[in-house]
Every structure is written in structure tokens, then in C-alpha cells.
PDB file of C-alpha atoms in Angstrom:
ATOM      1  CA  UNK A   1      -1.541  12.168 -11.063  1.00  0.00           C
ATOM      2  CA  UNK A   2      -5.032  10.776 -10.824  1.00  0.00           C
ATOM      3  CA  UNK A   3      -4.553  10.089 -14.658  1.00  0.00           C
ATOM      4  CA  UNK A   4      -1.008   8.271 -13.934  1.00  0.00           C
ATOM      5  CA  UNK A   5      -2.767   6.447 -12.179  1.00  0.00           C
ATOM      6  CA  UNK A   6      -5.900   5.525 -14.267  1.00  0.00           C
ATOM      7  CA  UNK A   7      -3.360   3.855 -16.790  1.00  0.00           C
ATOM      8  CA  UNK A   8      -2.177   2.452 -14.456  1.00  0.00           C
ATOM      9  CA  UNK A   9      -4.539   0.730 -13.161  1.00  0.00           C
ATOM     10  CA  UNK A  10      -5.821   0.046 -17.181  1.00  0.00           C
ATOM     11  CA  UNK A  11      -2.680  -1.771 -17.190  1.00  0.00           C
ATOM     12  CA  UNK A  12      -2.619  -3.922 -14.690  1.00  0.00           C
ATOM     13  CA  UNK A  13      -6.493  -4.949 -14.297  1.00  0.00           C
ATOM     14  CA  UNK A  14      -5.769  -7.617 -11.923  1.00  0.00           C
ATOM     15  CA  UNK A  15      -4.695  -5.081  -9.334  1.00  0.00           C
ATOM     16  CA  UNK A  16      -8.392  -3.673  -8.446  1.00  0.00           C
ATOM     17  CA  UNK A  17      -9.238  -7.061  -7.792  1.00  0.00           C
ATOM     18  CA  UNK A  18      -6.881  -6.776  -4.366  1.00  0.00           C
ATOM     19  CA  UNK A  19      -3.535  -4.593  -3.756  1.00  0.00           C
ATOM     20  CA  UNK A  20      -1.459  -3.030  -0.775  1.00  0.00           C
ATOM     21  CA  UNK A  21       0.549  -0.825  -0.849  1.00  0.00           C
ATOM     22  CA  UNK A  22       2.336   0.966   1.894  1.00  0.00           C
ATOM     23  CA  UNK A  23       4.703   4.276   1.736  1.00  0.00           C
ATOM     24  CA  UNK A  24       7.305   4.629   5.206  1.00  0.00           C
ATOM     25  CA  UNK A  25       8.911   7.755   5.488  1.00  0.00           C
ATOM     26  CA  UNK A  26      11.843   6.869   8.334  1.00  0.00           C
ATOM     27  CA  UNK A  27      12.291  10.668  10.307  1.00  0.00           C
ATOM     28  CA  UNK A  28      15.869   9.429  11.428  1.00  0.00           C
ATOM     29  CA  UNK A  29      17.999   8.775   9.062  1.00  0.00           C
ATOM     30  CA  UNK A  30      19.665   5.788  11.084  1.00  0.00           C
ATOM     31  CA  UNK A  31      16.189   3.553  10.014  1.00  0.00           C
ATOM     32  CA  UNK A  32      17.215   1.549   7.098  1.00  0.00           C
ATOM     33  CA  UNK A  33      14.777  -1.010   5.246  1.00  0.00           C
ATOM     34  CA  UNK A  34      16.286  -4.106   6.918  1.00  0.00           C
ATOM     35  CA  UNK A  35      14.925  -2.217  10.102  1.00  0.00           C
ATOM     36  CA  UNK A  36      11.236  -1.547   8.590  1.00  0.00           C
ATOM     37  CA  UNK A  37      11.578  -5.119   7.463  1.00  0.00           C
ATOM     38  CA  UNK A  38      12.210  -6.635  10.823  1.00  0.00           C
ATOM     39  CA  UNK A  39       9.518  -4.205  11.760  1.00  0.00           C
ATOM     40  CA  UNK A  40       6.926  -5.664   9.173  1.00  0.00           C
ATOM     41  CA  UNK A  41       7.586  -9.238  10.383  1.00  0.00           C
ATOM     42  CA  UNK A  42       7.409  -9.695  14.065  1.00  0.00           C
ATOM     43  CA  UNK A  43      10.820  -8.293  14.670  1.00  0.00           C
ATOM     44  CA  UNK A  44      12.597 -10.471  12.849  1.00  0.00           C
ATOM     45  CA  UNK A  45      14.580 -10.913   9.360  1.00  0.00           C
ATOM     46  CA  UNK A  46      11.778 -11.825   6.875  1.00  0.00           C
ATOM     47  CA  UNK A  47      12.689 -14.276   3.781  1.00  0.00           C
ATOM     48  CA  UNK A  48      14.795 -12.610   1.285  1.00  0.00           C
ATOM     49  CA  UNK A  49      14.423 -14.796  -2.497  1.00  0.00           C
ATOM     50  CA  UNK A  50      14.543 -14.056  -5.992  1.00  0.00           C
ATOM     51  CA  UNK A  51      11.467 -14.844  -7.907  1.00  0.00           C
ATOM     52  CA  UNK A  52      11.377 -15.432 -11.731  1.00  0.00           C
ATOM     53  CA  UNK A  53       7.581 -14.243 -11.804  1.00  0.00           C
ATOM     54  CA  UNK A  54       6.499 -12.769  -8.647  1.00  0.00           C
ATOM     55  CA  UNK A  55       3.161 -11.291 -10.180  1.00  0.00           C
ATOM     56  CA  UNK A  56       2.281 -15.363 -10.100  1.00  0.00           C
ATOM     57  CA  UNK A  57       5.113 -17.280  -7.849  1.00  0.00           C
ATOM     58  CA  UNK A  58       3.293 -14.698  -4.972  1.00  0.00           C
ATOM     59  CA  UNK A  59       0.226 -16.562  -5.532  1.00  0.00           C
ATOM     60  CA  UNK A  60       1.147 -19.850  -4.678  1.00  0.00           C
ATOM     61  CA  UNK A  61       2.801 -18.245  -0.862  1.00  0.00           C
ATOM     62  CA  UNK A  62       0.658 -19.301   1.870  1.00  0.00           C
ATOM     63  CA  UNK A  63       2.186 -15.705   3.827  1.00  0.00           C
ATOM     64  CA  UNK A  64       2.771 -11.642   2.036  1.00  0.00           C
ATOM     65  CA  UNK A  65       5.294 -11.771  -0.683  1.00  0.00           C
ATOM     66  CA  UNK A  66       6.255  -8.222  -0.718  1.00  0.00           C
ATOM     67  CA  UNK A  67       7.901  -6.169  -3.621  1.00  0.00           C
ATOM     68  CA  UNK A  68      10.377  -3.182  -1.976  1.00  0.00           C
ATOM     69  CA  UNK A  69       9.949  -0.081  -4.289  1.00  0.00           C
ATOM     70  CA  UNK A  70      13.107   2.761  -3.332  1.00  0.00           C
ATOM     71  CA  UNK A  71      11.965   6.479  -3.647  1.00  0.00           C
ATOM     72  CA  UNK A  72      14.035   9.411  -2.056  1.00  0.00           C
ATOM     73  CA  UNK A  73      13.979   9.291   1.312  1.00  0.00           C
ATOM     74  CA  UNK A  74      11.070   6.468   1.531  1.00  0.00           C
ATOM     75  CA  UNK A  75      10.254   2.884   0.951  1.00  0.00           C
ATOM     76  CA  UNK A  76       7.309   1.578  -0.907  1.00  0.00           C
ATOM     77  CA  UNK A  77       6.288  -1.814  -0.279  1.00  0.00           C
ATOM     78  CA  UNK A  78       3.230  -3.726  -2.842  1.00  0.00           C
ATOM     79  CA  UNK A  79       1.582  -6.559  -1.589  1.00  0.00           C
ATOM     80  CA  UNK A  80       1.441  -8.895  -4.451  1.00  0.00           C
ATOM     81  CA  UNK A  81      -0.817 -11.331  -4.161  1.00  0.00           C
ATOM     82  CA  UNK A  82      -4.204 -11.374  -2.040  1.00  0.00           C
ATOM     83  CA  UNK A  83      -4.513  -7.166  -1.059  1.00  0.00           C
ATOM     84  CA  UNK A  84      -4.574  -7.530   2.663  1.00  0.00           C
ATOM     85  CA  UNK A  85      -3.118  -5.194   4.290  1.00  0.00           C
ATOM     86  CA  UNK A  86      -0.774  -4.623   7.541  1.00  0.00           C
ATOM     87  CA  UNK A  87      -1.980  -4.939  10.543  1.00  0.00           C
ATOM     88  CA  UNK A  88      -2.813  -2.294  13.387  1.00  0.00           C
ATOM     89  CA  UNK A  89      -0.241  -3.400  14.998  1.00  0.00           C
ATOM     90  CA  UNK A  90       2.642  -3.984  12.556  1.00  0.00           C
ATOM     91  CA  UNK A  91       1.405   0.036  11.657  1.00  0.00           C
ATOM     92  CA  UNK A  92       2.049   1.655  14.231  1.00  0.00           C
ATOM     93  CA  UNK A  93       5.445  -0.330  15.111  1.00  0.00           C
ATOM     94  CA  UNK A  94       6.549   0.249  11.573  1.00  0.00           C
ATOM     95  CA  UNK A  95       5.162   4.019  11.962  1.00  0.00           C
ATOM     96  CA  UNK A  96       7.631   4.787  15.082  1.00  0.00           C
ATOM     97  CA  UNK A  97       9.763   7.116  13.806  1.00  0.00           C
ATOM     98  CA  UNK A  98       8.487   7.018  10.387  1.00  0.00           C
ATOM     99  CA  UNK A  99       5.265   8.317   8.561  1.00  0.00           C
ATOM    100  CA  UNK A 100       3.149   5.341   7.142  1.00  0.00           C
ATOM    101  CA  UNK A 101       0.761   5.465   4.612  1.00  0.00           C
ATOM    102  CA  UNK A 102      -1.421   3.027   3.593  1.00  0.00           C
ATOM    103  CA  UNK A 103      -3.512   1.746   0.897  1.00  0.00           C
ATOM    104  CA  UNK A 104      -5.656  -1.527   0.335  1.00  0.00           C
ATOM    105  CA  UNK A 105      -8.025  -3.559  -0.797  1.00  0.00           C
ATOM    106  CA  UNK A 106      -8.865  -7.027  -1.776  1.00  0.00           C
ATOM    107  CA  UNK A 107     -11.630  -9.118  -3.393  1.00  0.00           C
ATOM    108  CA  UNK A 108     -14.143  -8.772  -0.304  1.00  0.00           C
ATOM    109  CA  UNK A 109     -14.257  -4.878  -0.324  1.00  0.00           C
ATOM    110  CA  UNK A 110     -11.885  -3.818   2.488  1.00  0.00           C
ATOM    111  CA  UNK A 111     -11.459   0.182   0.382  1.00  0.00           C
ATOM    112  CA  UNK A 112      -8.744   2.018   3.631  1.00  0.00           C
ATOM    113  CA  UNK A 113      -6.925   4.787   3.084  1.00  0.00           C
ATOM    114  CA  UNK A 114      -4.904   5.160   6.528  1.00  0.00           C
ATOM    115  CA  UNK A 115      -2.313   7.582   7.723  1.00  0.00           C
ATOM    116  CA  UNK A 116      -0.140   6.640  10.696  1.00  0.00           C
ATOM    117  CA  UNK A 117       2.785   8.269  12.895  1.00  0.00           C
ATOM    118  CA  UNK A 118       4.691   8.264  15.833  1.00  0.00           C
ATOM    119  CA  UNK A 119       3.766   4.617  16.704  1.00  0.00           C
ATOM    120  CA  UNK A 120      -0.121   5.358  16.460  1.00  0.00           C
ATOM    121  CA  UNK A 121      -2.985   5.359  13.936  1.00  0.00           C
ATOM    122  CA  UNK A 122      -3.680   9.533  13.259  1.00  0.00           C
ATOM    123  CA  UNK A 123      -5.939   8.476  10.312  1.00  0.00           C
ATOM    124  CA  UNK A 124      -7.689   5.680   8.598  1.00  0.00           C
ATOM    125  CA  UNK A 125     -10.738   6.099   5.711  1.00  0.00           C
ATOM    126  CA  UNK A 126     -12.829   2.993   5.339  1.00  0.00           C
ATOM    127  CA  UNK A 127     -14.818   1.962   2.112  1.00  0.00           C
ATOM    128  CA  UNK A 128     -13.918   4.906   0.038  1.00  0.00           C
ATOM    129  CA  UNK A 129     -14.792   4.554  -3.460  1.00  0.00           C
ATOM    130  CA  UNK A 130     -18.475   4.267  -1.451  1.00  0.00           C
ATOM    131  CA  UNK A 131     -20.035   7.874  -1.152  1.00  0.00           C
ATOM    132  CA  UNK A 132     -22.670   6.682   1.456  1.00  0.00           C
ATOM    133  CA  UNK A 133     -20.804   4.093   2.984  1.00  0.00           C
ATOM    134  CA  UNK A 134     -17.448   5.788   3.756  1.00  0.00           C
ATOM    135  CA  UNK A 135     -16.602   5.624   7.299  1.00  0.00           C
ATOM    136  CA  UNK A 136     -13.831   8.321   8.526  1.00  0.00           C
ATOM    137  CA  UNK A 137     -12.135   8.314  11.931  1.00  0.00           C
ATOM    138  CA  UNK A 138      -9.596   9.293  13.908  1.00  0.00           C
ATOM    139  CA  UNK A 139      -8.751  12.991  12.513  1.00  0.00           C
ATOM    140  CA  UNK A 140     -10.797  13.866   9.561  1.00  0.00           C
ATOM    141  CA  UNK A 141      -8.377  16.698   8.682  1.00  0.00           C
ATOM    142  CA  UNK A 142      -5.325  14.343   7.798  1.00  0.00           C
ATOM    143  CA  UNK A 143      -7.315  13.278   4.754  1.00  0.00           C
ATOM    144  CA  UNK A 144      -9.011  16.329   4.043  1.00  0.00           C
ATOM    145  CA  UNK A 145      -7.330  16.884   0.267  1.00  0.00           C
ATOM    146  CA  UNK A 146      -8.225  13.208  -0.313  1.00  0.00           C
ATOM    147  CA  UNK A 147     -11.960  13.650   0.883  1.00  0.00           C
ATOM    148  CA  UNK A 148     -11.829  16.697  -2.177  1.00  0.00           C
ATOM    149  CA  UNK A 149     -10.207  14.239  -4.507  1.00  0.00           C
ATOM    150  CA  UNK A 150     -13.159  11.938  -4.331  1.00  0.00           C
ATOM    151  CA  UNK A 151     -15.877  14.200  -3.978  1.00  0.00           C
ATOM    152  CA  UNK A 152     -14.721  15.505  -7.881  1.00  0.00           C
ATOM    153  CA  UNK A 153     -15.383  11.981  -9.270  1.00  0.00           C
ATOM    154  CA  UNK A 154     -18.603  10.757 -10.115  1.00  0.00           C
ATOM    155  CA  UNK A 155     -20.649   7.857  -7.458  1.00  0.00           C
ATOM    156  CA  UNK A 156     -19.249   4.970  -9.369  1.00  0.00           C
ATOM    157  CA  UNK A 157     -15.900   5.803 -11.075  1.00  0.00           C
ATOM    158  CA  UNK A 158     -14.499   3.091  -9.164  1.00  0.00           C
ATOM    159  CA  UNK A 159     -11.126   3.471 -11.248  1.00  0.00           C
ATOM    160  CA  UNK A 160     -10.895   6.965 -10.741  1.00  0.00           C
ATOM    161  CA  UNK A 161     -11.465   6.325  -6.849  1.00  0.00           C
ATOM    162  CA  UNK A 162      -8.681   4.004  -6.108  1.00  0.00           C
ATOM    163  CA  UNK A 163      -6.241   6.132  -8.996  1.00  0.00           C
ATOM    164  CA  UNK A 164      -7.324   8.968  -6.410  1.00  0.00           C
ATOM    165  CA  UNK A 165      -6.114   7.376  -3.381  1.00  0.00           C
ATOM    166  CA  UNK A 166      -2.547   6.756  -5.223  1.00  0.00           C
ATOM    167  CA  UNK A 167      -2.419   9.911  -6.337  1.00  0.00           C
ATOM    168  CA  UNK A 168      -3.279  11.520  -2.514  1.00  0.00           C
ATOM    169  CA  UNK A 169      -0.491   9.022  -1.051  1.00  0.00           C
ATOM    170  CA  UNK A 170       2.075  10.134  -3.847  1.00  0.00           C
ATOM    171  CA  UNK A 171       1.308  13.708  -2.919  1.00  0.00           C
ATOM    172  CA  UNK A 172       1.894  13.567   0.228  1.00  0.00           C
ATOM    173  CA  UNK A 173       5.007  11.561   0.407  1.00  0.00           C
ATOM    174  CA  UNK A 174       6.883  11.891  -3.010  1.00  0.00           C
ATOM    175  CA  UNK A 175       6.749   8.381  -3.571  1.00  0.00           C
ATOM    176  CA  UNK A 176       4.909   7.231  -6.720  1.00  0.00           C
ATOM    177  CA  UNK A 177       3.756   3.826  -7.523  1.00  0.00           C
ATOM    178  CA  UNK A 178       6.311   2.423 -10.345  1.00  0.00           C
ATOM    179  CA  UNK A 179       4.149   0.997 -13.534  1.00  0.00           C
ATOM    180  CA  UNK A 180       6.488  -1.155 -14.012  1.00  0.00           C
ATOM    181  CA  UNK A 181       7.388  -2.483 -10.588  1.00  0.00           C
ATOM    182  CA  UNK A 182       4.254  -5.171 -10.960  1.00  0.00           C
ATOM    183  CA  UNK A 183       5.181  -7.200 -14.014  1.00  0.00           C
ATOM    184  CA  UNK A 184       9.311  -7.471 -12.996  1.00  0.00           C
ATOM    185  CA  UNK A 185      10.918 -10.539 -13.470  1.00  0.00           C
ATOM    186  CA  UNK A 186      13.932 -12.108 -11.783  1.00  0.00           C
ATOM    187  CA  UNK A 187      12.783  -9.594  -8.794  1.00  0.00           C
ATOM    188  CA  UNK A 188      14.020  -9.574  -4.953  1.00  0.00           C
ATOM    189  CA  UNK A 189      10.666 -10.256  -3.018  1.00  0.00           C
ATOM    190  CA  UNK A 190      10.232 -10.139   0.960  1.00  0.00           C
ATOM    191  CA  UNK A 191       7.741 -13.103   2.494  1.00  0.00           C
ATOM    192  CA  UNK A 192       6.816 -12.408   5.264  1.00  0.00           C
ATOM    193  CA  UNK A 193       5.744 -14.686   8.181  1.00  0.00           C
ATOM    194  CA  UNK A 194       4.313 -12.567  11.078  1.00  0.00           C
ATOM    195  CA  UNK A 195       0.946 -14.160  11.692  1.00  0.00           C
ATOM    196  CA  UNK A 196       0.359 -10.763  12.459  1.00  0.00           C
ATOM    197  CA  UNK A 197       0.572  -9.002   9.238  1.00  0.00           C
TER     198      UNK A 197
END
């Protein structure tokens, strides 16, 4: 799986500058994507529209623009423009009756992988691409397999470490990030206006 994401980032090199990918697995079948979108947007229904070229148009928005992807019992949310992850408050709200994984980084760094469940952040690792600066909190056993993946990679294999984060989330959730998703055209997008996002 790491090789798949290496190819993904080779194809979409611009995402190495900023990206946020959140995967939500509802544990209650009654939770719909609309429920999740309201949670993402502070309880309000977010704006939904079609963008001809989402990758370019997202940069013109002042709020996060999400492409939504559906898997088997999972939903993925790819933030296109800036790579600033969701706030802890939004993540804990999303994780009520769900499991949530988020991988994010942006032009200032912020390489973070996070897991939340039952309304609480359970594990977080920051600066995961820098072996000597990794910071972990909460339950380290949750990220043990990810740490093992990182340890097989060279200290300066940054693309490999980014790829490992996505491979780890896919292994945990069964949800992959489709290599076509970042380049879709005439696609529905969700625009959040929640200031806590």
C-alpha cells in the first residue's frame, strides 16, 4: 500500500504542500453523510455546489473546500486548498458513535495523524516525518503499527512517510484515497463556514 501512495504523491505532487484527509466510520447505521457534514460545519448544513475545476477554484475560497468520497461503511473528506486539519472540537463531535482518522499537513509543516472515537481524541502523532521530532500523546498502542511502518523508512524518505500515513489509515479503515479524486472536474464540493474547523 505504501507504494500505491508513493505513486499517488508522485502524480499529485502539489498535495505534498498541503492536504487534509479525514475518514469517518459511523458505528450507527442511522448516521448519514448529511449528519457528518453538519457535524463538520458546527451543526449547520454546509454549502454544497458544483465546481468545474475544484483543485483550482478551492484556492479562491476563504473557507475549507471538501471533496467527499464514499467507501463501504466509511466516508472520506479531502480538503483541497490549505491542508489545515479539523479542530479537536470538530473531530470529537465527528467521533460520536464513529471512528475518525485524520492525516494532515500544510505549508508550515504540521505533519499529524490522529485517531478519535466515542467523542474523544484517542491518539495523535505530530511531526511524524521527522524521526527525531516526533511527538505522541494519548494511547501510543493505537499508532504502534504506524510507528513500525515509519521505522522501516529512511530518515529523509519524506514521501515514503506521507505515503505510510495514508497506507496506515487505509489498513485501519478499508478506505483508500482514489488517485483520480484530486483531479475531478465538474464535481460536487462542500464548503464549510464553521470558524472552528
